[in-house]
mmCIF file of C-alpha atoms and ligand atoms in Angstrom:
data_model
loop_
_atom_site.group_PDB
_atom_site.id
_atom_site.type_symbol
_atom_site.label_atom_id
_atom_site.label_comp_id
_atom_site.label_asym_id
_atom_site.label_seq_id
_atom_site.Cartn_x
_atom_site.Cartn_y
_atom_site.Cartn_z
ATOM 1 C CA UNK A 17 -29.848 -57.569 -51.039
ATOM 2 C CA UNK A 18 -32.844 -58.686 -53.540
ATOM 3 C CA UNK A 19 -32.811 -61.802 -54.958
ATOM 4 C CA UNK A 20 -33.767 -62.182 -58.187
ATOM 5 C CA UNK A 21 -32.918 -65.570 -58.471
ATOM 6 C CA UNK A 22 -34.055 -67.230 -55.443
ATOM 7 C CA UNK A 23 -37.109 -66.667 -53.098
ATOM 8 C CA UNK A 24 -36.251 -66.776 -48.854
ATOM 9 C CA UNK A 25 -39.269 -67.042 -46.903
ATOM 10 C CA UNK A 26 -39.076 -67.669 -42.793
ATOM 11 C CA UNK A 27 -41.879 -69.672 -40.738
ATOM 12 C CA UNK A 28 -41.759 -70.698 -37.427
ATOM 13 C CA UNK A 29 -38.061 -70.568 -37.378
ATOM 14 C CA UNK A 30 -37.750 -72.633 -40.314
ATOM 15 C CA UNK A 31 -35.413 -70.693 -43.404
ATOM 16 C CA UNK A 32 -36.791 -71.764 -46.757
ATOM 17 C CA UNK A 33 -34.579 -71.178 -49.322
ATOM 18 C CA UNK A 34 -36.114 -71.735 -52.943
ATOM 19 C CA UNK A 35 -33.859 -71.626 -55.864
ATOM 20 C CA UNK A 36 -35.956 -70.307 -58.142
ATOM 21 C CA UNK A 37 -35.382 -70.645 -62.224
ATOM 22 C CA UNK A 38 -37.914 -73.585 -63.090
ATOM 23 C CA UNK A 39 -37.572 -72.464 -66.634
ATOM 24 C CA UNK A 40 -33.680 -74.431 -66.365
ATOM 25 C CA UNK A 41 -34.420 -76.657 -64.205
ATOM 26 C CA UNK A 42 -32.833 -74.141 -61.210
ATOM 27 C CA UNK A 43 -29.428 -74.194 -62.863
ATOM 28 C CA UNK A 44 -26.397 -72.002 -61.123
ATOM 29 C CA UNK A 45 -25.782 -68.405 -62.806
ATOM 30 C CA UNK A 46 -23.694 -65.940 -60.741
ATOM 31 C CA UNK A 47 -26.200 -64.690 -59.336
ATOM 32 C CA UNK A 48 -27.739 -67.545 -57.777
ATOM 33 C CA UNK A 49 -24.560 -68.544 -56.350
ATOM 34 C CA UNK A 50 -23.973 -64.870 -54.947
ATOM 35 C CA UNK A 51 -27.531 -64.718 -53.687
ATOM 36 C CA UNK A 52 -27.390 -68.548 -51.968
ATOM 37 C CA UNK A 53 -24.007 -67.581 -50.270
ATOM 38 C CA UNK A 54 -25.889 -63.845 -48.895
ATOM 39 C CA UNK A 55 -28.591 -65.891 -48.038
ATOM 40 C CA UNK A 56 -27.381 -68.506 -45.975
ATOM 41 C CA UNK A 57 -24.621 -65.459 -44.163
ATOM 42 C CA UNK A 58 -26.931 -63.297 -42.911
ATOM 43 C CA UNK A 59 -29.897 -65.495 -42.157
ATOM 44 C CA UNK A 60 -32.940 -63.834 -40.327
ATOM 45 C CA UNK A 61 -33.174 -62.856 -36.646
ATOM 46 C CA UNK A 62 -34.625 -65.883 -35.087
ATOM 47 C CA UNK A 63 -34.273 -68.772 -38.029
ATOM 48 C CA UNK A 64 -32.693 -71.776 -36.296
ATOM 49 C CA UNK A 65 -32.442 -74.081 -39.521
ATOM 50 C CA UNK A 66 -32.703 -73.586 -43.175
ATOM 51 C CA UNK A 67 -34.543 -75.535 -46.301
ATOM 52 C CA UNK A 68 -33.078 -75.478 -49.382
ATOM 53 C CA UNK A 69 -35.084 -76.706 -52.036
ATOM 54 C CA UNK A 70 -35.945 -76.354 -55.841
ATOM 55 C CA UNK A 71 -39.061 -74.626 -57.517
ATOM 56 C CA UNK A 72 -40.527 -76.272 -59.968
ATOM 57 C CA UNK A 73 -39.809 -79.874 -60.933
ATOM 58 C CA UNK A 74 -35.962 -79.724 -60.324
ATOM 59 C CA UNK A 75 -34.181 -79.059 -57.787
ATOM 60 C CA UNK A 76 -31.099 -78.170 -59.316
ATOM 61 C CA UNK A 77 -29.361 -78.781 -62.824
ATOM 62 C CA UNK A 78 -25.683 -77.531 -61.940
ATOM 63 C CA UNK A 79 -24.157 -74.980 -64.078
ATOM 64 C CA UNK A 80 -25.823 -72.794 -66.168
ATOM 65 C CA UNK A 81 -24.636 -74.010 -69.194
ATOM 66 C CA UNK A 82 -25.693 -70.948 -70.982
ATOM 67 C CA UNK A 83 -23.567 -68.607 -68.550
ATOM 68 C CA UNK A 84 -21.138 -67.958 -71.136
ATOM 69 C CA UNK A 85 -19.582 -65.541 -68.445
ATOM 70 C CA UNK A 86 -18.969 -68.565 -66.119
ATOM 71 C CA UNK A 87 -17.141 -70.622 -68.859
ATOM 72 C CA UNK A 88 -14.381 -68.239 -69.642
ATOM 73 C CA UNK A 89 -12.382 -69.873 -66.478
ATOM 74 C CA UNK A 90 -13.560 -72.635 -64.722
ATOM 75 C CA UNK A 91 -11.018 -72.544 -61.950
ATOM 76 C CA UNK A 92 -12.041 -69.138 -61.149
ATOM 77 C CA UNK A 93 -15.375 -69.223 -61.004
ATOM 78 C CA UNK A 94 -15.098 -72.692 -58.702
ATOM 79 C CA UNK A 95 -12.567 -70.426 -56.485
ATOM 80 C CA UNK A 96 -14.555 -66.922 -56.484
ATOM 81 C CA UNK A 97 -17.868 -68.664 -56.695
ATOM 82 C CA UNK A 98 -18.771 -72.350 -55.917
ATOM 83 C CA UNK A 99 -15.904 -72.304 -52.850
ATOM 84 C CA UNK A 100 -17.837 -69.212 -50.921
ATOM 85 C CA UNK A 101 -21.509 -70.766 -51.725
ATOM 86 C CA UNK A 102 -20.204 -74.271 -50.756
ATOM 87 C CA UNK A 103 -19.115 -72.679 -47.271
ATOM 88 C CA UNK A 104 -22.100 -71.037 -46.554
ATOM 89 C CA UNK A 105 -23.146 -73.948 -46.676
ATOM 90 C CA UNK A 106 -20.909 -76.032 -44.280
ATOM 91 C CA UNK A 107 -20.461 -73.129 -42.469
ATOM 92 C CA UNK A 108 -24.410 -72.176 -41.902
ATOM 93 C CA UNK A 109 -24.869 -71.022 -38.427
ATOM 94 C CA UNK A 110 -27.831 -73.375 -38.423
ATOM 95 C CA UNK A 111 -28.334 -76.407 -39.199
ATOM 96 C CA UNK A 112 -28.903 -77.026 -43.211
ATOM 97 C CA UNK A 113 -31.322 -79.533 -44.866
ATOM 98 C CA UNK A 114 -31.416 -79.480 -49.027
ATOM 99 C CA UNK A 115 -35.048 -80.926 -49.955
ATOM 100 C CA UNK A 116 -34.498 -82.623 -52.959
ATOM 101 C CA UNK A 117 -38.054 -82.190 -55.056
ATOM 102 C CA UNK A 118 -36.669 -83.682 -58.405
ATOM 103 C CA UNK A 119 -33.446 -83.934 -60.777
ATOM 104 C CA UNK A 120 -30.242 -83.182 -58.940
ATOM 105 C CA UNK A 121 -27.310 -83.189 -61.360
ATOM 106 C CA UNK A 122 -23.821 -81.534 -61.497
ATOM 107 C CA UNK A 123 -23.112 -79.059 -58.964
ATOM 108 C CA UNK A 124 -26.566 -78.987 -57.998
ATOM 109 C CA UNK A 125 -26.582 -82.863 -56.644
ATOM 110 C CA UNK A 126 -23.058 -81.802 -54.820
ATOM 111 C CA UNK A 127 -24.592 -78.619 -53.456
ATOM 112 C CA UNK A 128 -27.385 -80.256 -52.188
ATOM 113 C CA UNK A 129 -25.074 -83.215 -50.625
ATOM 114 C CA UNK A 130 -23.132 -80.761 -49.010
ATOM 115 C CA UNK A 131 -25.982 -79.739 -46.559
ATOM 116 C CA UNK A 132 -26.178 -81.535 -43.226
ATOM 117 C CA UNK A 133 -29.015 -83.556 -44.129
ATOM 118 C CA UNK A 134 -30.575 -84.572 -47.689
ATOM 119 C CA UNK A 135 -34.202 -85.339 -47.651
ATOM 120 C CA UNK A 136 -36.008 -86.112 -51.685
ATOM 121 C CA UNK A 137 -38.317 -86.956 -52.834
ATOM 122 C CA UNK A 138 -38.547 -90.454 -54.482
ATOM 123 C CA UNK A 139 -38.771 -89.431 -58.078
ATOM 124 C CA UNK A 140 -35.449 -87.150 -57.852
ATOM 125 C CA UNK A 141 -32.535 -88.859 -59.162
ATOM 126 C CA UNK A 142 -28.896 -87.614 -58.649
ATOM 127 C CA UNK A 143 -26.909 -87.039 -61.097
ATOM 128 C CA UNK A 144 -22.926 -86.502 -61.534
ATOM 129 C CA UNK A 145 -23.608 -85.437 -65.022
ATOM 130 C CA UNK A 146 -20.024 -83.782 -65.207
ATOM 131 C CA UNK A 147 -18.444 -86.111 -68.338
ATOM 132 C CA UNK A 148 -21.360 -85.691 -69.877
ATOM 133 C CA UNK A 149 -19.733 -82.381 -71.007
ATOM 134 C CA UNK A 150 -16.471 -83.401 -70.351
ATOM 135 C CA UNK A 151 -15.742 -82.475 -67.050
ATOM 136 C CA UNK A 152 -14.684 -83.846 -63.833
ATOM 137 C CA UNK A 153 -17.120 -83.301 -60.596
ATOM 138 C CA UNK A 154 -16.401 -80.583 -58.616
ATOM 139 C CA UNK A 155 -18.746 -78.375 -55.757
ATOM 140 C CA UNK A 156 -17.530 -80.723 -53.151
ATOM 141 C CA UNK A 157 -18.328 -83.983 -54.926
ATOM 142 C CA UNK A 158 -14.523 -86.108 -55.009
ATOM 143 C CA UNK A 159 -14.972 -84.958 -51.369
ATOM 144 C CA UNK A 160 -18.430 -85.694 -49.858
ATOM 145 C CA UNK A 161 -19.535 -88.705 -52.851
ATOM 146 C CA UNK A 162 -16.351 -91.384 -51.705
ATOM 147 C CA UNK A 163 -16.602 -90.959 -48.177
ATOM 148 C CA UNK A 164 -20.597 -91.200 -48.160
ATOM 149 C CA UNK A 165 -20.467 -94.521 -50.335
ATOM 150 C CA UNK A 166 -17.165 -95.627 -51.022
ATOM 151 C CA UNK A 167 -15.004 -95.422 -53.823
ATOM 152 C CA UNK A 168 -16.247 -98.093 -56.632
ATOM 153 C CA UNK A 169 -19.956 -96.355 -56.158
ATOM 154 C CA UNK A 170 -18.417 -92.902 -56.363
ATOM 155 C CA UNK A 171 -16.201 -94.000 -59.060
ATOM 156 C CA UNK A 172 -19.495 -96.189 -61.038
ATOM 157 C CA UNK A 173 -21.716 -92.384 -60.381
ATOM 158 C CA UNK A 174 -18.961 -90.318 -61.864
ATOM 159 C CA UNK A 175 -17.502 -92.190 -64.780
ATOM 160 C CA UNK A 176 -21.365 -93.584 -66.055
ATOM 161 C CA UNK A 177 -22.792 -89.850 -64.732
ATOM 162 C CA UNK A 178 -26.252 -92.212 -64.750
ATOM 163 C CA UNK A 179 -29.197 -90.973 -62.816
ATOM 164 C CA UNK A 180 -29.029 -92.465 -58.992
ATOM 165 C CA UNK A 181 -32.415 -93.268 -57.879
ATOM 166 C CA UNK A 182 -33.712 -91.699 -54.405
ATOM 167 C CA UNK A 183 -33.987 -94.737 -52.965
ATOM 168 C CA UNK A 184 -30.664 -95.922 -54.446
ATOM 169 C CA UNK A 185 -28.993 -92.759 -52.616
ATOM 170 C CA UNK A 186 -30.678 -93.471 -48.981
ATOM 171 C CA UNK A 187 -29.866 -97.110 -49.243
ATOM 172 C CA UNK A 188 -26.259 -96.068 -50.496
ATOM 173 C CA UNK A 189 -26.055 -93.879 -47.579
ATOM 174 C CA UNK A 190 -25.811 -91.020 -50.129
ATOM 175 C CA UNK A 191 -28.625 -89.140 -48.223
ATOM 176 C CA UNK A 192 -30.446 -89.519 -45.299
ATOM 177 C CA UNK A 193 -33.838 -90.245 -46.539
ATOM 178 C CA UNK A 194 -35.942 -90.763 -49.752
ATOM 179 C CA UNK A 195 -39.945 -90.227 -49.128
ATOM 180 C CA UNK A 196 -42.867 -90.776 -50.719
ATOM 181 C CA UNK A 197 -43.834 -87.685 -53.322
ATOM 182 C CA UNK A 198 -46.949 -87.210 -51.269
ATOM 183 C CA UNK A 199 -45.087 -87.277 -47.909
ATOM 184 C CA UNK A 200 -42.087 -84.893 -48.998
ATOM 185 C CA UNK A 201 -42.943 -81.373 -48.099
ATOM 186 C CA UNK A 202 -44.979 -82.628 -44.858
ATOM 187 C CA UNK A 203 -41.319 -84.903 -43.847
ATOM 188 C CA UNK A 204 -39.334 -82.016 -44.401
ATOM 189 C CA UNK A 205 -41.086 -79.853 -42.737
ATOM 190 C CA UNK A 206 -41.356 -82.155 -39.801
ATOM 191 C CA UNK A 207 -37.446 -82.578 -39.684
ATOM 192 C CA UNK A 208 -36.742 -79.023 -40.194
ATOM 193 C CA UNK A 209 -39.043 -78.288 -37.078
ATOM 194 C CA UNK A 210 -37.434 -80.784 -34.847
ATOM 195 C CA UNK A 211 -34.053 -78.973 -36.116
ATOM 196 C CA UNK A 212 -35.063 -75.550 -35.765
ATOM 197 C CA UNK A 213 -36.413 -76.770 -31.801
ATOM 198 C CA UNK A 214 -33.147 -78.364 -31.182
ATOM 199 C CA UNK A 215 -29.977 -77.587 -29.301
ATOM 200 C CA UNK A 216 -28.851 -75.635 -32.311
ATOM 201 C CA UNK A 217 -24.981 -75.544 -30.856
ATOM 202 C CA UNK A 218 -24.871 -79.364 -30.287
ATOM 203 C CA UNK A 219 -25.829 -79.879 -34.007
ATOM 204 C CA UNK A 220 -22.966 -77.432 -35.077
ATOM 205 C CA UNK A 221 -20.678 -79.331 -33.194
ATOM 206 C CA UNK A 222 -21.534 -82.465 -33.793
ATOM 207 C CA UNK A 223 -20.792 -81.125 -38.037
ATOM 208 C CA UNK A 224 -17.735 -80.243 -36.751
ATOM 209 C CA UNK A 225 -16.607 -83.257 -35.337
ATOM 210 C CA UNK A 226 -18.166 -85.296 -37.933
ATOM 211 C CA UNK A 227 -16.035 -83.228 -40.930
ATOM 212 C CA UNK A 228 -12.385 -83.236 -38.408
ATOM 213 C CA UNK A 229 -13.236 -87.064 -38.168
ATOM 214 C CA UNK A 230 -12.001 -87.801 -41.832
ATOM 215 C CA UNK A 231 -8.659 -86.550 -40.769
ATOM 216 C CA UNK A 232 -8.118 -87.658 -37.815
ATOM 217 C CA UNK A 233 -7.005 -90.996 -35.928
ATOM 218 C CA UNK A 234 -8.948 -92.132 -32.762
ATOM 219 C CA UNK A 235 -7.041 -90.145 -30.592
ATOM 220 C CA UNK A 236 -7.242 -87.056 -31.827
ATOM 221 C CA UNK A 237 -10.751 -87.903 -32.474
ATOM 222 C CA UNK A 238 -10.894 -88.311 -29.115
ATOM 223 C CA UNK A 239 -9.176 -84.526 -28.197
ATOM 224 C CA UNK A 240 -12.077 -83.295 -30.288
ATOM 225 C CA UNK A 241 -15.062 -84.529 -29.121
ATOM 226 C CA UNK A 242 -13.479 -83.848 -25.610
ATOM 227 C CA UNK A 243 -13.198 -79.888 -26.707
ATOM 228 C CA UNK A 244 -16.883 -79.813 -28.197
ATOM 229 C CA UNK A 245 -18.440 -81.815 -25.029
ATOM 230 C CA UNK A 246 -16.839 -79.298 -22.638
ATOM 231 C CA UNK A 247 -17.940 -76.335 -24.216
ATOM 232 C CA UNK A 248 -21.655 -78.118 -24.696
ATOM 233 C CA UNK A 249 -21.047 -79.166 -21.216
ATOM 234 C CA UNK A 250 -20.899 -75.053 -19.835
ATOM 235 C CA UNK A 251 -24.204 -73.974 -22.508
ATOM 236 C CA UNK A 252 -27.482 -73.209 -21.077
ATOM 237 C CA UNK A 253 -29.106 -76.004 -23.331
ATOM 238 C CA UNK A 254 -27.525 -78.697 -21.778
ATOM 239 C CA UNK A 255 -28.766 -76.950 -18.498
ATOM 240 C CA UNK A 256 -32.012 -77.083 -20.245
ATOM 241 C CA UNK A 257 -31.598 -80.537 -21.161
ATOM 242 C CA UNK A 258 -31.018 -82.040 -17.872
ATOM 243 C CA UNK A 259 -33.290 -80.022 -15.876
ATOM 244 C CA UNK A 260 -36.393 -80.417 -18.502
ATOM 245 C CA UNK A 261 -35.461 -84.567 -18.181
ATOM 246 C CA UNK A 262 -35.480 -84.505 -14.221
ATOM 247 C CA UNK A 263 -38.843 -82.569 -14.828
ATOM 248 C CA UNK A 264 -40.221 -84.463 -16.942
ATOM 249 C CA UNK A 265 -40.686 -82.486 -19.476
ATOM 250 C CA UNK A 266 -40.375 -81.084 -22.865
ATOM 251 C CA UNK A 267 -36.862 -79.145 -23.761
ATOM 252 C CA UNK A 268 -37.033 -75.787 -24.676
ATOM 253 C CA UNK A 269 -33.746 -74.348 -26.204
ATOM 254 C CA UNK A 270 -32.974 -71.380 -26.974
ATOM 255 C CA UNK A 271 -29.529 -71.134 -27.637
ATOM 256 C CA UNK A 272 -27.921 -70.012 -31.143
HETATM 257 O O1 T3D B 336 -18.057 -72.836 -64.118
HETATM 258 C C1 T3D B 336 -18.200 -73.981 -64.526
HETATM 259 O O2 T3D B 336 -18.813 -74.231 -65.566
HETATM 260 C C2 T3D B 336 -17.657 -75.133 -63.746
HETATM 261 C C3 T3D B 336 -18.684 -75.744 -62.906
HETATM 262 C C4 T3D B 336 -19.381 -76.831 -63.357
HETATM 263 C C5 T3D B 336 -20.405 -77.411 -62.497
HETATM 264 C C6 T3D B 336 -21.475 -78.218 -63.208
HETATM 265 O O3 T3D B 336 -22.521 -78.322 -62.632
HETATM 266 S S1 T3D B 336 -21.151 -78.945 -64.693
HETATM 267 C C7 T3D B 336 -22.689 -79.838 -65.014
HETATM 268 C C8 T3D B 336 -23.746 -78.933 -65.570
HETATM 269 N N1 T3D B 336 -25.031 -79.570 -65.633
HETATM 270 C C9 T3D B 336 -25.348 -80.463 -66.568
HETATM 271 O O4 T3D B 336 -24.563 -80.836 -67.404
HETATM 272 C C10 T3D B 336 -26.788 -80.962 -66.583
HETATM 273 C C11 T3D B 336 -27.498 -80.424 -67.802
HETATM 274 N N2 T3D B 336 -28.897 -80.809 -67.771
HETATM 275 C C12 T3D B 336 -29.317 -82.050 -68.063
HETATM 276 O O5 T3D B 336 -28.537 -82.960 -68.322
HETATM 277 C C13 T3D B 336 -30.790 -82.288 -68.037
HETATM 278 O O6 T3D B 336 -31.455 -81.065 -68.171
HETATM 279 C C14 T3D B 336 -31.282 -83.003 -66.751
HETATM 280 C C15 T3D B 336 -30.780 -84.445 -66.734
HETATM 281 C C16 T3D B 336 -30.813 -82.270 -65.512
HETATM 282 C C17 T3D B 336 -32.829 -83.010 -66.745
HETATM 283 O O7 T3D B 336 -33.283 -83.535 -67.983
HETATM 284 P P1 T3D B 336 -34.812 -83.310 -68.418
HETATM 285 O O8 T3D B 336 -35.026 -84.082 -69.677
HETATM 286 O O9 T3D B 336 -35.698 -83.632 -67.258
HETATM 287 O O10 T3D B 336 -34.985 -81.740 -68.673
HETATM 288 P P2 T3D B 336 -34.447 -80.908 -69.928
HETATM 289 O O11 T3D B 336 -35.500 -80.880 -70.984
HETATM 290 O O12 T3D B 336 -33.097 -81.351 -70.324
HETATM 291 O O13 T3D B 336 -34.298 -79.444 -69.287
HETATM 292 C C18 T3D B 336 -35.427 -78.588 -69.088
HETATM 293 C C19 T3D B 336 -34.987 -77.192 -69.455
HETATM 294 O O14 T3D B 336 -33.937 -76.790 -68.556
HETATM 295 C C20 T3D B 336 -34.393 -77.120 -70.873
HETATM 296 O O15 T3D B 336 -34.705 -75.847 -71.394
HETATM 297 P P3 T3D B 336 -35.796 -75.692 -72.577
HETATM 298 O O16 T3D B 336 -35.358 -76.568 -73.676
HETATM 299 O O17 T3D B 336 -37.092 -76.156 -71.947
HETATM 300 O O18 T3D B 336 -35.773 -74.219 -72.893
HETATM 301 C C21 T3D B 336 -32.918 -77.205 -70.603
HETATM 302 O O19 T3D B 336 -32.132 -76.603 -71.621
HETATM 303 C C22 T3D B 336 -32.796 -76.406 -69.313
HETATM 304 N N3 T3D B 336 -31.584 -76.801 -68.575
HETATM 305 C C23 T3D B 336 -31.389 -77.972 -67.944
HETATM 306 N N4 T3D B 336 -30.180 -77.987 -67.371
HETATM 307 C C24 T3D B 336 -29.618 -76.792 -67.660
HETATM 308 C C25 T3D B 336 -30.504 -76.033 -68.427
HETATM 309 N N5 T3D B 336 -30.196 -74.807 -68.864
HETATM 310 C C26 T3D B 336 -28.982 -74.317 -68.556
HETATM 311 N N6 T3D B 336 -28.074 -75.003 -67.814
HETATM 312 C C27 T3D B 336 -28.354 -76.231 -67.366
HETATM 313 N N7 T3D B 336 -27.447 -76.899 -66.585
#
């Protein structure tokens, strides 16, 4: 596939995945969201984790609100559209951080919060602009926003759709971290190295047993990290693990 919309470079086993319409402030068309989910499905021989970040000074605006197309019916294109990017997401085969460079706001802030990690910048805000326009959120964000902060934050972000601060978001526990403009693209790159080193099938798991958590009690909490550890348990990194700590040395894994 070309993209037209974003650009996909690969480094060191690092996936950088620029959406790429600075002009609106990166805002979803069709065919960003059809080139983001191709993207993220058949990633590169030998990329271990993915970036996905904004050119320009956004990093995403949500819906392109000039995608007349789009409008017609919003519960399709959330079904046909947003649902199969969203899982490429969730689903990545590598572990997923969204570098937040600037404004985050409808279904851009929830597509970036539905990565594994969230790294921006501290002069990107985050936005659940939906009532601005009349809408309720959607992309994930009645899902990912309570459970992150709780429900009178959620509730405060959605009904006032007022910019949240960076900082606000890590101390929130929105994201994970909010770093200094100068130190952005040098911290993500740092994180998304130790990721793409990493014991790529222990982070998968550990998403997975993070996301069954919200629906489970303690015991069958319990089932599933017993499932996950056993299979970890038989992989060749934890062979790697153990015999590189007895060594005293480094870790090298290889697994994907
Ligand atoms: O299918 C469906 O529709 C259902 C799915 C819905 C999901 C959603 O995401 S709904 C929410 C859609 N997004 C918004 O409502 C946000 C709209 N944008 C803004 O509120 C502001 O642009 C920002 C707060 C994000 C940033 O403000 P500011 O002042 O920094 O920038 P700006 O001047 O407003 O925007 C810069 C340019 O980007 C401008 O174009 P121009 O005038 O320079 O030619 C602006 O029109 C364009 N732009 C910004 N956001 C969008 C956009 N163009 C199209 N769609 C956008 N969402």
């Amino acid at each position: 596939m070309t993209y037209e919309t974003i650009l996909l470079s690969v480094a060191e086993g690092v996936a950088t995945l620029t959406l790429n319409r600075p002009e609106a402030l990166n805002a979803l068309n069709g065919r960003m969201r059809a080139e983001i989910t191709a993207a993220l499905t058949h990633l590169p021989e030998g990329v271990r984790s993915v970036v996905i970040t904004g050119a320009g000074r956004g990093f995403c605006s949500g819906q392109d609100l000039t995608d007349a197309a789009s409008a017609i019916d919003l519960e399709r294109t959330l079904r046909e559209e947003y649902e199969p990017m969203l899982a490429a997401i969730t689903g990545c085969a590598v572990p997923v951080i969204a570098a937040v460079n600037g404004v985050a706001a409808g279904a851009g802030a929830n597509l970036a919060l539905a990565a594994d990690v969230v790294i921006a910048t501290e002069s990107a805000t985050f936005i659940q602009a939906f009532t601005r326009i009349g809408l309720i959120p959607d992309a994930g964000g009645t899902w990912i926003i309570p459970r992150a902060v709780g429900a009178a934050r959620a509730m405060g972000m959605m009904l006032f759709a007022e910019p949240v601060t960076a900082r606000q978001a890590a101390d929130w526990g929105l994201i994970w971290e909010a770093l200094p403009d100068d130190d952005f693209h040098a911290g993500v790159a740092r994180r998304a190295q130790a990721l793409a080193q990493g014991p790529t099938q222990a982070f998968l798991s550990i998403r997975e047993a993070l996301a069954a958590s919200f629906g489970n009690d303690m015991g069958e909490q319990l089932a599933v990290e017993a499932r996950l550890q056993g299979r970890a348990g038989h992989s060749a990194d934890f062979a790697e693990g153990v015999g590189a700590f007895l060594q005293k040395r480094k870790p090298v894994f290889r697994g994907r």
